[in-house]
């Protein structure tokens, strides 16, 4: 084991770095070797984090909006100053390219600035009551301790939104970071402690992979934890939802996707091809919003295919090595989906799934043509560098395929007729529809969340802020 691998990532508990007794190796998908170790939370560590957050809530909920705002604005400056350092953590632990790491940090900085400006927007109401001698106020108050569970694929974006909205609304938080990137999650939290966030307001821990079920269940069951948010797979989301339900706690879920992109016959094909290539293969397709189905009108199919191949080459073709996925299992899954599709009538439009790469965590983009409903890739979220093309001829046919999935996170429509685009947008069963741009789109100014098995609740904007307060009715006699 190298000297670097002897470093152990600490937690953040009560404003201080906390070194857990139990540890595990963090394996880099870049090298396949341990790059460092990390603390692995025990039941006792969970108790300490919850107690710290619960104690801090009693004072944090009383802080003035401007005090919270100043912390967030300072954090934005720190994200910019420490951009290279923080990006390095993400690249080492997840295999992300520099551009994706930088984008994550730019968005994290923007979240700090956006939420800093929104803190004062939380307002109550004074309704008119049935009795003229009775007055009433509806106030909004924070829940208490929030459990935030964030994944590895866009750790700074998904990590920051999981904690920042709750904290801005007066809650305290425990971030249960991904075991794949503990140092990245440590870095995220270190920014806010450097910015002056009081002790206990933001706590962070991770667990070893084998301890995930027990530690997660214990965190959700803690009486002081009042609400949960989870971003991740639909399979794990069902477990989180069940555990929250058993403990009668509200939960916000942002889960998997099977995003369709409809390319109509009047589309700007150069734009559609470029956006579909980016949407399908950005971060090796390891984004919940990644384009998974491309539905191309029969009249432009041949021309779109040519331009689509050209766009993939333009964006990704110059890289000497295949992109890195989080682990070899992700590569195995995608290759199995492709093999099944080829056995059921599909054809390769782009890529070679049998290509020998430098490591078993690498895979170049693959496009399946002539896809059909019998293929496993039709319903399974690939979460990797593979996408399938389907031919359509009518709006009804396009909508039938677009909606024929348990998922409903995001989608895209390419057409020069805005009326048609809006008509599609009204009928596609997703939380977002992007007309003439890729399916991958998340920013602080827009509500983000899904429909169907892609979850419920919303991150971002005033809607996302309102997720983290509850109303209290107060009446009084004149």
Short mmCIF file of C-alpha atoms in Angstrom, two decimals:
data_model
loop_
_atom_site.label_atom_id
_atom_site.label_comp_id
_atom_site.label_asym_id
_atom_site.label_seq_id
_atom_site.Cartn_x
_atom_site.Cartn_y
_atom_site.Cartn_z
CA UNK A 1 0.00 0.00 0.00
CA UNK A 2 1.37 3.42 -0.93
CA UNK A 3 1.96 6.25 1.54
CA UNK A 4 -1.04 8.08 0.08
CA UNK A 5 -3.22 5.10 0.87
CA UNK A 6 -2.36 5.36 4.59
CA UNK A 7 -4.29 8.66 4.84
CA UNK A 8 -7.70 8.17 6.43
CA UNK A 9 -10.61 10.50 5.64
CA UNK A 10 -12.23 11.85 8.83
CA UNK A 11 -15.88 12.71 9.41
CA UNK A 12 -17.23 16.10 10.44
CA UNK A 13 -19.05 15.96 13.78
CA UNK A 14 -19.86 19.01 15.88
CA UNK A 15 -17.63 21.25 13.81
CA UNK A 16 -14.50 19.12 14.18
CA UNK A 17 -12.77 16.39 12.23
CA UNK A 18 -13.65 13.07 13.79
CA UNK A 19 -11.63 9.89 13.20
CA UNK A 20 -13.69 6.74 13.44
CA UNK A 21 -12.19 3.58 14.87
CA UNK A 22 -13.40 1.39 12.01
CA UNK A 23 -11.99 2.05 8.53
CA UNK A 24 -12.11 0.75 4.96
CA UNK A 25 -10.07 1.14 1.78
CA UNK A 26 -11.26 3.60 -0.88
CA UNK A 27 -10.55 2.12 -4.32
CA UNK A 28 -9.90 4.44 -7.24
CA UNK A 29 -11.58 3.47 -10.54
CA UNK A 30 -8.61 5.10 -12.25
CA UNK A 31 -6.02 2.66 -10.89
CA UNK A 32 -8.08 -0.10 -9.29
CA UNK A 33 -5.99 0.35 -6.14
CA UNK A 34 -6.58 1.87 -2.72
CA UNK A 35 -5.83 5.60 -2.80
CA UNK A 36 -6.57 6.19 0.87
CA UNK A 37 -8.69 4.90 3.72
CA UNK A 38 -11.83 6.32 5.25
CA UNK A 39 -13.59 6.15 8.54
CA UNK A 40 -16.55 3.76 8.55
CA UNK A 41 -19.40 4.85 10.80
CA UNK A 42 -20.45 2.72 13.74
CA UNK A 43 -23.73 2.88 15.65
CA UNK A 44 -22.00 5.04 18.26
CA UNK A 45 -20.77 7.45 15.56
CA UNK A 46 -24.34 7.82 14.32
CA UNK A 47 -25.45 8.79 17.82
CA UNK A 48 -22.71 11.41 18.12
CA UNK A 49 -23.61 13.01 14.79
CA UNK A 50 -27.32 13.10 15.62
CA UNK A 51 -26.70 14.55 19.08
CA UNK A 52 -24.47 17.28 17.64
CA UNK A 53 -27.03 18.23 14.98
CA UNK A 54 -29.91 18.18 17.46
CA UNK A 55 -28.05 20.41 19.92
CA UNK A 56 -27.02 22.88 17.19
CA UNK A 57 -30.60 23.14 15.91
CA UNK A 58 -31.73 24.86 19.09
CA UNK A 59 -29.59 27.89 18.28
CA UNK A 60 -29.26 27.72 14.48
CA UNK A 61 -33.03 27.97 13.97
CA UNK A 62 -32.92 31.34 15.73
CA UNK A 63 -30.18 32.87 13.58
CA UNK A 64 -31.05 35.82 11.37
CA UNK A 65 -31.30 35.32 7.60
CA UNK A 66 -28.35 37.65 7.02
CA UNK A 67 -26.13 35.49 9.25
CA UNK A 68 -26.89 32.41 7.15
CA UNK A 69 -26.52 34.40 3.95
CA UNK A 70 -23.06 35.61 4.89
CA UNK A 71 -21.87 32.03 5.47
CA UNK A 72 -23.12 30.97 2.03
CA UNK A 73 -21.54 33.94 0.27
CA UNK A 74 -18.24 33.21 1.97
CA UNK A 75 -18.54 29.55 0.96
CA UNK A 76 -18.95 30.61 -2.68
CA UNK A 77 -15.61 32.42 -2.50
CA UNK A 78 -13.94 29.37 -0.95
CA UNK A 79 -15.29 27.02 -3.62
CA UNK A 80 -13.64 29.24 -6.23
CA UNK A 81 -10.35 29.52 -4.35
CA UNK A 82 -10.09 25.78 -3.64
CA UNK A 83 -11.43 24.65 -7.00
CA UNK A 84 -8.36 22.73 -8.12
CA UNK A 85 -7.91 20.94 -4.79
CA UNK A 86 -11.56 19.94 -4.52
CA UNK A 87 -11.65 18.88 -8.15
CA UNK A 88 -8.66 16.61 -7.59
CA UNK A 89 -10.52 14.74 -4.83
CA UNK A 90 -13.45 14.07 -7.16
CA UNK A 91 -11.24 12.98 -10.06
CA UNK A 92 -9.23 10.57 -7.91
CA UNK A 93 -12.21 8.95 -6.21
CA UNK A 94 -14.76 8.79 -9.06
CA UNK A 95 -12.64 8.86 -12.22
CA UNK A 96 -14.33 12.05 -13.39
CA UNK A 97 -12.57 14.16 -16.03
CA UNK A 98 -11.41 17.65 -15.04
CA UNK A 99 -14.20 19.33 -17.02
CA UNK A 100 -16.90 17.44 -15.11
CA UNK A 101 -15.26 18.18 -11.76
CA UNK A 102 -14.96 21.89 -12.62
CA UNK A 103 -18.61 21.97 -13.73
CA UNK A 104 -19.65 20.42 -10.41
CA UNK A 105 -17.77 23.07 -8.49
CA UNK A 106 -19.09 25.93 -10.62
CA UNK A 107 -22.64 24.75 -9.92
CA UNK A 108 -21.88 24.36 -6.21
CA UNK A 109 -20.66 27.94 -6.10
CA UNK A 110 -23.79 29.11 -7.94
CA UNK A 111 -25.99 27.27 -5.44
CA UNK A 112 -24.34 29.18 -2.59
CA UNK A 113 -24.96 32.52 -4.30
CA UNK A 114 -28.53 31.65 -5.33
CA UNK A 115 -29.62 30.34 -1.95
CA UNK A 116 -27.93 33.22 -0.17
CA UNK A 117 -30.28 35.51 -2.06
CA UNK A 118 -33.35 33.39 -1.38
CA UNK A 119 -33.11 33.06 2.39
CA UNK A 120 -35.29 36.09 3.05
CA UNK A 121 -38.06 34.81 0.76
CA UNK A 122 -39.52 32.40 3.33
CA UNK A 123 -42.72 34.08 4.50
CA UNK A 124 -45.82 33.25 6.49
CA UNK A 125 -49.39 34.45 5.97
CA UNK A 126 -52.17 36.14 7.95
CA UNK A 127 -55.47 34.63 6.79
CA UNK A 128 -58.97 35.95 7.46
CA UNK A 129 -60.75 33.69 9.94
CA UNK A 130 -64.43 32.81 10.27
CA UNK A 131 -64.71 34.64 13.61
CA UNK A 132 -64.00 38.40 13.37
CA UNK A 133 -62.85 38.33 17.00
CA UNK A 134 -60.17 35.74 16.21
CA UNK A 135 -56.88 36.39 14.45
CA UNK A 136 -54.52 33.86 12.96
CA UNK A 137 -50.98 33.58 11.70
CA UNK A 138 -49.51 30.82 9.56
CA UNK A 139 -45.79 30.66 10.25
CA UNK A 140 -43.16 28.49 8.60
CA UNK A 141 -40.63 26.78 10.80
CA UNK A 142 -37.77 24.35 10.16
CA UNK A 143 -38.20 20.63 10.85
CA UNK A 144 -35.07 20.01 12.90
CA UNK A 145 -32.35 17.53 11.96
CA UNK A 146 -32.32 16.54 8.28
CA UNK A 147 -30.68 13.39 6.95
CA UNK A 148 -29.19 14.03 3.50
CA UNK A 149 -28.01 11.08 1.41
CA UNK A 150 -26.03 12.01 -1.70
CA UNK A 151 -24.33 9.85 -4.38
CA UNK A 152 -20.92 9.84 -6.07
CA UNK A 153 -21.69 10.67 -9.71
CA UNK A 154 -22.03 14.45 -9.31
CA UNK A 155 -20.95 14.73 -5.68
CA UNK A 156 -20.56 18.47 -5.32
CA UNK A 157 -23.83 19.31 -7.09
CA UNK A 158 -25.92 16.60 -5.47
CA UNK A 159 -24.16 16.89 -2.14
CA UNK A 160 -24.56 20.64 -1.79
CA UNK A 161 -28.22 20.77 -2.75
CA UNK A 162 -28.99 18.00 -0.25
CA UNK A 163 -27.73 20.13 2.66
CA UNK A 164 -27.86 23.77 1.62
CA UNK A 165 -31.61 24.22 1.24
CA UNK A 166 -32.34 22.57 4.61
CA UNK A 167 -29.65 24.59 6.39
CA UNK A 168 -30.79 27.84 4.76
CA UNK A 169 -34.29 27.20 6.08
CA UNK A 170 -32.99 26.86 9.66
CA UNK A 171 -32.52 23.10 9.93
CA UNK A 172 -29.32 21.28 10.79
CA UNK A 173 -28.05 18.39 8.67
CA UNK A 174 -26.23 15.10 8.65
CA UNK A 175 -24.73 14.32 5.25
CA UNK A 176 -24.37 10.60 4.69
CA UNK A 177 -21.87 10.72 1.89
CA UNK A 178 -21.15 8.06 -0.68
CA UNK A 179 -18.62 5.48 0.44
CA UNK A 180 -17.09 5.76 -3.05
CA UNK A 181 -15.95 9.37 -2.53
CA UNK A 182 -15.55 10.20 1.18
CA UNK A 183 -12.75 12.72 0.68
CA UNK A 184 -14.87 14.59 -1.85
CA UNK A 185 -17.72 14.78 0.66
CA UNK A 186 -15.26 15.78 3.40
CA UNK A 187 -14.03 18.58 1.11
CA UNK A 188 -17.57 19.80 0.48
CA UNK A 189 -18.28 20.08 4.20
CA UNK A 190 -14.87 21.62 4.93
CA UNK A 191 -15.82 24.60 2.76
CA UNK A 192 -18.75 25.48 5.01
CA UNK A 193 -16.80 25.04 8.20
CA UNK A 194 -14.10 27.31 6.80
CA UNK A 195 -16.84 29.79 5.90
CA UNK A 196 -17.91 30.01 9.54
CA UNK A 197 -20.84 27.62 9.81
CA UNK A 198 -21.37 27.00 13.55
CA UNK A 199 -20.43 23.66 15.07
CA UNK A 200 -23.01 20.91 14.66
CA UNK A 201 -25.04 22.59 11.92
CA UNK A 202 -23.48 20.37 9.26
CA UNK A 203 -22.19 16.91 10.15
CA UNK A 204 -20.85 14.31 7.74
CA UNK A 205 -20.15 10.61 7.91
CA UNK A 206 -19.81 7.62 5.61
CA UNK A 207 -20.01 3.89 6.21
CA UNK A 208 -18.35 0.86 4.71
CA UNK A 209 -20.29 -0.77 1.84
CA UNK A 210 -21.29 -3.78 3.93
CA UNK A 211 -22.64 -1.60 6.75
CA UNK A 212 -24.93 0.45 4.48
CA UNK A 213 -28.28 -1.21 5.42
CA UNK A 214 -27.74 -1.01 9.19
CA UNK A 215 -26.27 2.49 9.40
CA UNK A 216 -28.89 3.95 7.05
CA UNK A 217 -31.74 2.34 8.94
CA UNK A 218 -30.35 3.58 12.25
CA UNK A 219 -30.04 7.15 10.97
CA UNK A 220 -33.61 7.19 9.67
CA UNK A 221 -34.95 5.72 12.92
CA UNK A 222 -33.25 8.30 15.15
CA UNK A 223 -36.06 10.35 16.80
CA UNK A 224 -34.21 13.65 16.29
CA UNK A 225 -34.09 13.11 12.51
CA UNK A 226 -37.25 14.74 11.19
CA UNK A 227 -36.97 14.51 7.37
CA UNK A 228 -34.82 12.75 4.79
CA UNK A 229 -33.68 13.46 1.26
CA UNK A 230 -32.12 10.82 -0.97
CA UNK A 231 -30.66 10.99 -4.46
CA UNK A 232 -29.77 7.66 -6.03
CA UNK A 233 -31.16 4.57 -7.67
CA UNK A 234 -34.85 3.73 -7.69
CA UNK A 235 -34.11 0.36 -6.07
CA UNK A 236 -32.45 1.94 -3.04
CA UNK A 237 -35.02 4.75 -3.09
CA UNK A 238 -37.77 2.20 -2.48
CA UNK A 239 -35.89 1.00 0.60
CA UNK A 240 -35.38 4.55 1.89
CA UNK A 241 -39.06 5.32 1.28
CA UNK A 242 -40.14 2.18 3.15
CA UNK A 243 -37.89 2.94 6.13
CA UNK A 244 -39.11 6.54 6.25
CA UNK A 245 -42.71 5.35 6.10
CA UNK A 246 -42.18 2.90 8.94
CA UNK A 247 -40.89 5.79 11.05
CA UNK A 248 -43.60 8.20 9.81
CA UNK A 249 -41.07 10.66 8.42
CA UNK A 250 -41.38 12.69 5.22
CA UNK A 251 -38.84 12.09 2.49
CA UNK A 252 -37.74 13.75 -0.75
CA UNK A 253 -36.59 11.26 -3.40
CA UNK A 254 -34.75 11.99 -6.66
CA UNK A 255 -34.19 8.63 -8.30
CA UNK A 256 -33.29 6.93 -11.58
CA UNK A 257 -34.33 7.81 -15.11
CA UNK A 258 -34.81 6.50 -18.62
CA UNK A 259 -34.76 9.85 -20.38
CA UNK A 260 -36.16 9.94 -23.93
CA UNK A 261 -35.16 12.45 -26.61
CA UNK A 262 -37.61 12.90 -29.48
CA UNK A 263 -36.08 14.10 -32.76
CA UNK A 264 -38.89 15.30 -35.02
CA UNK A 265 -38.63 15.63 -38.79
CA UNK A 266 -38.35 19.44 -38.68
CA UNK A 267 -35.57 19.45 -36.05
CA UNK A 268 -32.26 21.24 -36.47
CA UNK A 269 -30.37 17.97 -36.92
CA UNK A 270 -26.94 19.37 -36.14
CA UNK A 271 -28.19 20.68 -32.80
CA UNK A 272 -30.20 17.53 -32.08
CA UNK A 273 -27.22 15.29 -32.84
CA UNK A 274 -24.85 17.32 -30.67
CA UNK A 275 -27.27 17.57 -27.74
CA UNK A 276 -28.15 13.87 -27.87
CA UNK A 277 -24.46 12.90 -27.94
CA UNK A 278 -23.70 15.13 -24.97
CA UNK A 279 -26.82 14.04 -23.11
CA UNK A 280 -26.08 10.35 -23.60
CA UNK A 281 -22.35 10.26 -22.89
CA UNK A 282 -21.51 13.15 -20.55
CA UNK A 283 -19.75 11.66 -17.51
CA UNK A 284 -19.88 8.29 -19.34
CA UNK A 285 -23.68 8.31 -19.09
CA UNK A 286 -23.48 8.13 -15.29
CA UNK A 287 -26.12 10.80 -14.69
CA UNK A 288 -29.72 10.15 -13.68
CA UNK A 289 -30.81 12.56 -16.45
CA UNK A 290 -28.70 10.93 -19.18
CA UNK A 291 -30.38 10.34 -22.53
CA UNK A 292 -31.26 6.64 -22.73
CA UNK A 293 -33.75 6.49 -25.64
CA UNK A 294 -33.48 8.51 -28.85
CA UNK A 295 -36.72 8.47 -30.86
CA UNK A 296 -36.02 9.63 -34.42
CA UNK A 297 -38.62 10.47 -37.03
CA UNK A 298 -38.54 8.08 -39.98
CA UNK A 299 -38.11 10.88 -42.53
CA UNK A 300 -34.81 12.13 -41.03
CA UNK A 301 -33.47 8.97 -39.47
CA UNK A 302 -30.65 8.32 -41.96
CA UNK A 303 -29.41 11.91 -41.88
CA UNK A 304 -29.66 12.10 -38.09
CA UNK A 305 -27.68 8.89 -37.68
CA UNK A 306 -24.85 10.30 -39.80
CA UNK A 307 -24.74 13.55 -37.85
CA UNK A 308 -25.09 11.77 -34.52
CA UNK A 309 -22.03 9.64 -35.22
CA UNK A 310 -20.15 12.78 -36.25
CA UNK A 311 -21.17 14.57 -33.05
CA UNK A 312 -19.95 11.69 -30.85
CA UNK A 313 -16.61 11.74 -32.65
CA UNK A 314 -16.41 15.52 -32.33
CA UNK A 315 -17.06 15.54 -28.58
CA UNK A 316 -15.49 12.29 -27.39
CA UNK A 317 -13.52 10.80 -30.27
CA UNK A 318 -10.22 12.60 -29.70
CA UNK A 319 -9.64 11.11 -26.22
CA UNK A 320 -6.77 8.58 -26.40
CA UNK A 321 -8.28 6.34 -23.73
CA UNK A 322 -11.81 5.19 -23.03
CA UNK A 323 -13.69 7.10 -20.31
CA UNK A 324 -13.64 5.72 -16.76
CA UNK A 325 -16.72 4.34 -15.06
CA UNK A 326 -17.11 4.09 -11.28
CA UNK A 327 -16.38 0.34 -11.22
CA UNK A 328 -16.07 -2.76 -13.40
CA UNK A 329 -19.64 -3.81 -12.56
CA UNK A 330 -20.95 -0.79 -14.46
CA UNK A 331 -18.99 -1.82 -17.55
CA UNK A 332 -20.19 -5.42 -17.24
CA UNK A 333 -23.80 -4.27 -16.97
CA UNK A 334 -23.62 -2.09 -20.07
CA UNK A 335 -21.88 -4.75 -22.14
CA UNK A 336 -24.54 -7.27 -21.12
CA UNK A 337 -27.32 -4.89 -22.21
CA UNK A 338 -25.59 -4.37 -25.55
CA UNK A 339 -25.04 -8.11 -26.09
CA UNK A 340 -28.72 -8.78 -25.38
CA UNK A 341 -29.81 -6.01 -27.78
CA UNK A 342 -27.61 -7.36 -30.59
CA UNK A 343 -29.02 -10.86 -30.05
CA UNK A 344 -32.56 -9.49 -30.42
CA UNK A 345 -32.16 -7.68 -33.71
CA UNK A 346 -30.21 -4.58 -32.78
CA UNK A 347 -27.25 -3.29 -34.77
CA UNK A 348 -24.18 -1.31 -33.78
CA UNK A 349 -24.33 2.24 -35.09
CA UNK A 350 -21.30 3.38 -33.12
CA UNK A 351 -18.63 1.82 -30.93
CA UNK A 352 -17.26 -1.62 -30.20
CA UNK A 353 -18.35 -3.24 -26.93
CA UNK A 354 -15.67 -5.91 -27.33
CA UNK A 355 -12.79 -3.43 -27.53
CA UNK A 356 -9.94 -4.15 -25.12
CA UNK A 357 -9.33 -1.14 -22.88
CA UNK A 358 -6.56 -0.22 -20.43
CA UNK A 359 -8.65 -1.37 -17.46
CA UNK A 360 -11.93 -3.10 -16.69
CA UNK A 361 -13.43 0.22 -15.55
CA UNK A 362 -13.14 1.83 -19.00
CA UNK A 363 -15.64 1.81 -21.84
CA UNK A 364 -16.19 3.96 -24.93
CA UNK A 365 -19.63 5.10 -26.14
CA UNK A 366 -21.84 2.53 -27.87
CA UNK A 367 -25.01 3.25 -29.86
CA UNK A 368 -27.56 0.51 -30.59
CA UNK A 369 -29.66 1.00 -33.73
CA UNK A 370 -33.00 -0.66 -34.59
CA UNK A 371 -33.85 -1.04 -30.92
CA UNK A 372 -37.12 -2.70 -29.93
CA UNK A 373 -39.24 -3.40 -26.86
CA UNK A 374 -38.00 -6.97 -26.47
CA UNK A 375 -34.52 -5.83 -25.50
CA UNK A 376 -33.48 -5.47 -21.86
CA UNK A 377 -32.08 -2.02 -22.65
CA UNK A 378 -35.61 -0.86 -23.47
CA UNK A 379 -36.64 -0.83 -19.80
CA UNK A 380 -33.35 -1.01 -17.87
CA UNK A 381 -31.53 2.19 -16.92
CA UNK A 382 -28.05 1.61 -18.31
CA UNK A 383 -26.38 4.37 -16.26
CA UNK A 384 -23.42 4.09 -18.57
CA UNK A 385 -22.09 4.89 -22.07
CA UNK A 386 -24.79 3.13 -24.11
CA UNK A 387 -27.89 4.51 -25.80
CA UNK A 388 -30.55 3.05 -28.10
CA UNK A 389 -32.22 4.52 -31.20
CA UNK A 390 -35.87 3.92 -32.10
CA UNK A 391 -37.73 4.91 -35.26
CA UNK A 392 -41.02 6.81 -34.94
CA UNK A 393 -43.50 8.27 -37.42
CA UNK A 394 -46.38 9.82 -35.44
CA UNK A 395 -46.67 11.92 -32.30
CA UNK A 396 -48.78 9.18 -30.72
CA UNK A 397 -46.06 6.60 -31.37
CA UNK A 398 -43.38 8.89 -29.94
CA UNK A 399 -45.38 9.52 -26.77
CA UNK A 400 -46.17 5.83 -26.33
CA UNK A 401 -42.48 4.91 -26.33
CA UNK A 402 -41.40 7.97 -24.31
CA UNK A 403 -43.89 7.16 -21.54
CA UNK A 404 -43.50 3.36 -21.62
CA UNK A 405 -41.21 3.22 -18.60
CA UNK A 406 -41.51 3.24 -14.83
CA UNK A 407 -39.23 6.29 -14.76
CA UNK A 408 -40.12 9.93 -15.30
CA UNK A 409 -37.26 12.26 -14.48
CA UNK A 410 -36.47 14.26 -17.61
CA UNK A 411 -36.83 14.30 -21.41
CA UNK A 412 -36.03 16.30 -24.53
CA UNK A 413 -37.83 17.27 -27.75
CA UNK A 414 -36.16 18.59 -30.88
CA UNK A 415 -38.44 20.51 -33.25
CA UNK A 416 -38.58 23.94 -34.88
CA UNK A 417 -42.33 24.12 -34.21
CA UNK A 418 -42.73 25.46 -30.68
CA UNK A 419 -46.41 24.50 -30.65
CA UNK A 420 -45.50 20.88 -31.33
CA UNK A 421 -42.74 21.02 -28.73
CA UNK A 422 -45.15 22.33 -26.10
CA UNK A 423 -47.73 19.73 -27.13
CA UNK A 424 -45.18 16.99 -26.51
CA UNK A 425 -44.11 18.64 -23.25
CA UNK A 426 -47.66 18.52 -21.88
CA UNK A 427 -47.97 14.79 -22.56
CA UNK A 428 -44.55 13.41 -21.61
CA UNK A 429 -44.67 12.05 -18.06
CA UNK A 430 -41.47 13.54 -16.66
CA UNK A 431 -40.49 16.19 -14.14
CA UNK A 432 -38.82 18.24 -16.88
CA UNK A 433 -38.97 18.53 -20.66
CA UNK A 434 -36.22 20.40 -22.51
CA UNK A 435 -37.10 21.67 -25.97
CA UNK A 436 -34.09 21.78 -28.32
CA UNK A 437 -31.55 21.01 -25.59
CA UNK A 438 -30.26 17.85 -23.94
CA UNK A 439 -32.00 15.87 -21.23
CA UNK A 440 -29.25 16.72 -18.71
CA UNK A 441 -30.17 20.07 -17.16
CA UNK A 442 -30.14 21.06 -13.50
CA UNK A 443 -29.62 24.56 -12.12
CA UNK A 444 -30.48 26.46 -8.97
CA UNK A 445 -33.13 28.59 -10.72
CA UNK A 446 -35.28 25.61 -11.80
CA UNK A 447 -37.21 23.07 -9.68
CA UNK A 448 -35.72 19.60 -10.07
CA UNK A 449 -37.42 16.28 -9.43
CA UNK A 450 -39.26 13.44 -11.08
CA UNK A 451 -42.53 11.67 -11.67
CA UNK A 452 -43.49 8.01 -11.29
CA UNK A 453 -40.57 5.86 -10.06
CA UNK A 454 -38.13 8.74 -10.46
CA UNK A 455 -39.25 10.06 -7.10
CA UNK A 456 -41.22 12.91 -5.56
CA UNK A 457 -40.54 16.30 -4.05
CA UNK A 458 -38.38 19.04 -5.56
CA UNK A 459 -34.92 20.46 -5.08
CA UNK A 460 -33.91 24.04 -6.03
CA UNK A 461 -35.64 27.46 -6.16
CA UNK A 462 -38.28 28.67 -3.70
CA UNK A 463 -40.04 25.32 -4.13
CA UNK A 464 -36.94 23.54 -2.90
CA UNK A 465 -36.65 25.90 0.06
CA UNK A 466 -40.29 25.25 1.01
CA UNK A 467 -39.53 21.51 1.21
CA UNK A 468 -37.60 22.17 4.42
CA UNK A 469 -40.14 24.12 6.46
CA UNK A 470 -43.55 23.14 7.82
CA UNK A 471 -46.45 25.40 8.59
CA UNK A 472 -47.71 26.12 12.08
CA UNK A 473 -51.10 27.71 12.69
CA UNK A 474 -51.33 30.19 15.56
CA UNK A 475 -54.68 31.69 16.55
CA UNK A 476 -55.42 34.42 19.07
CA UNK A 477 -58.39 36.34 20.44
CA UNK A 478 -58.49 40.11 20.02
#
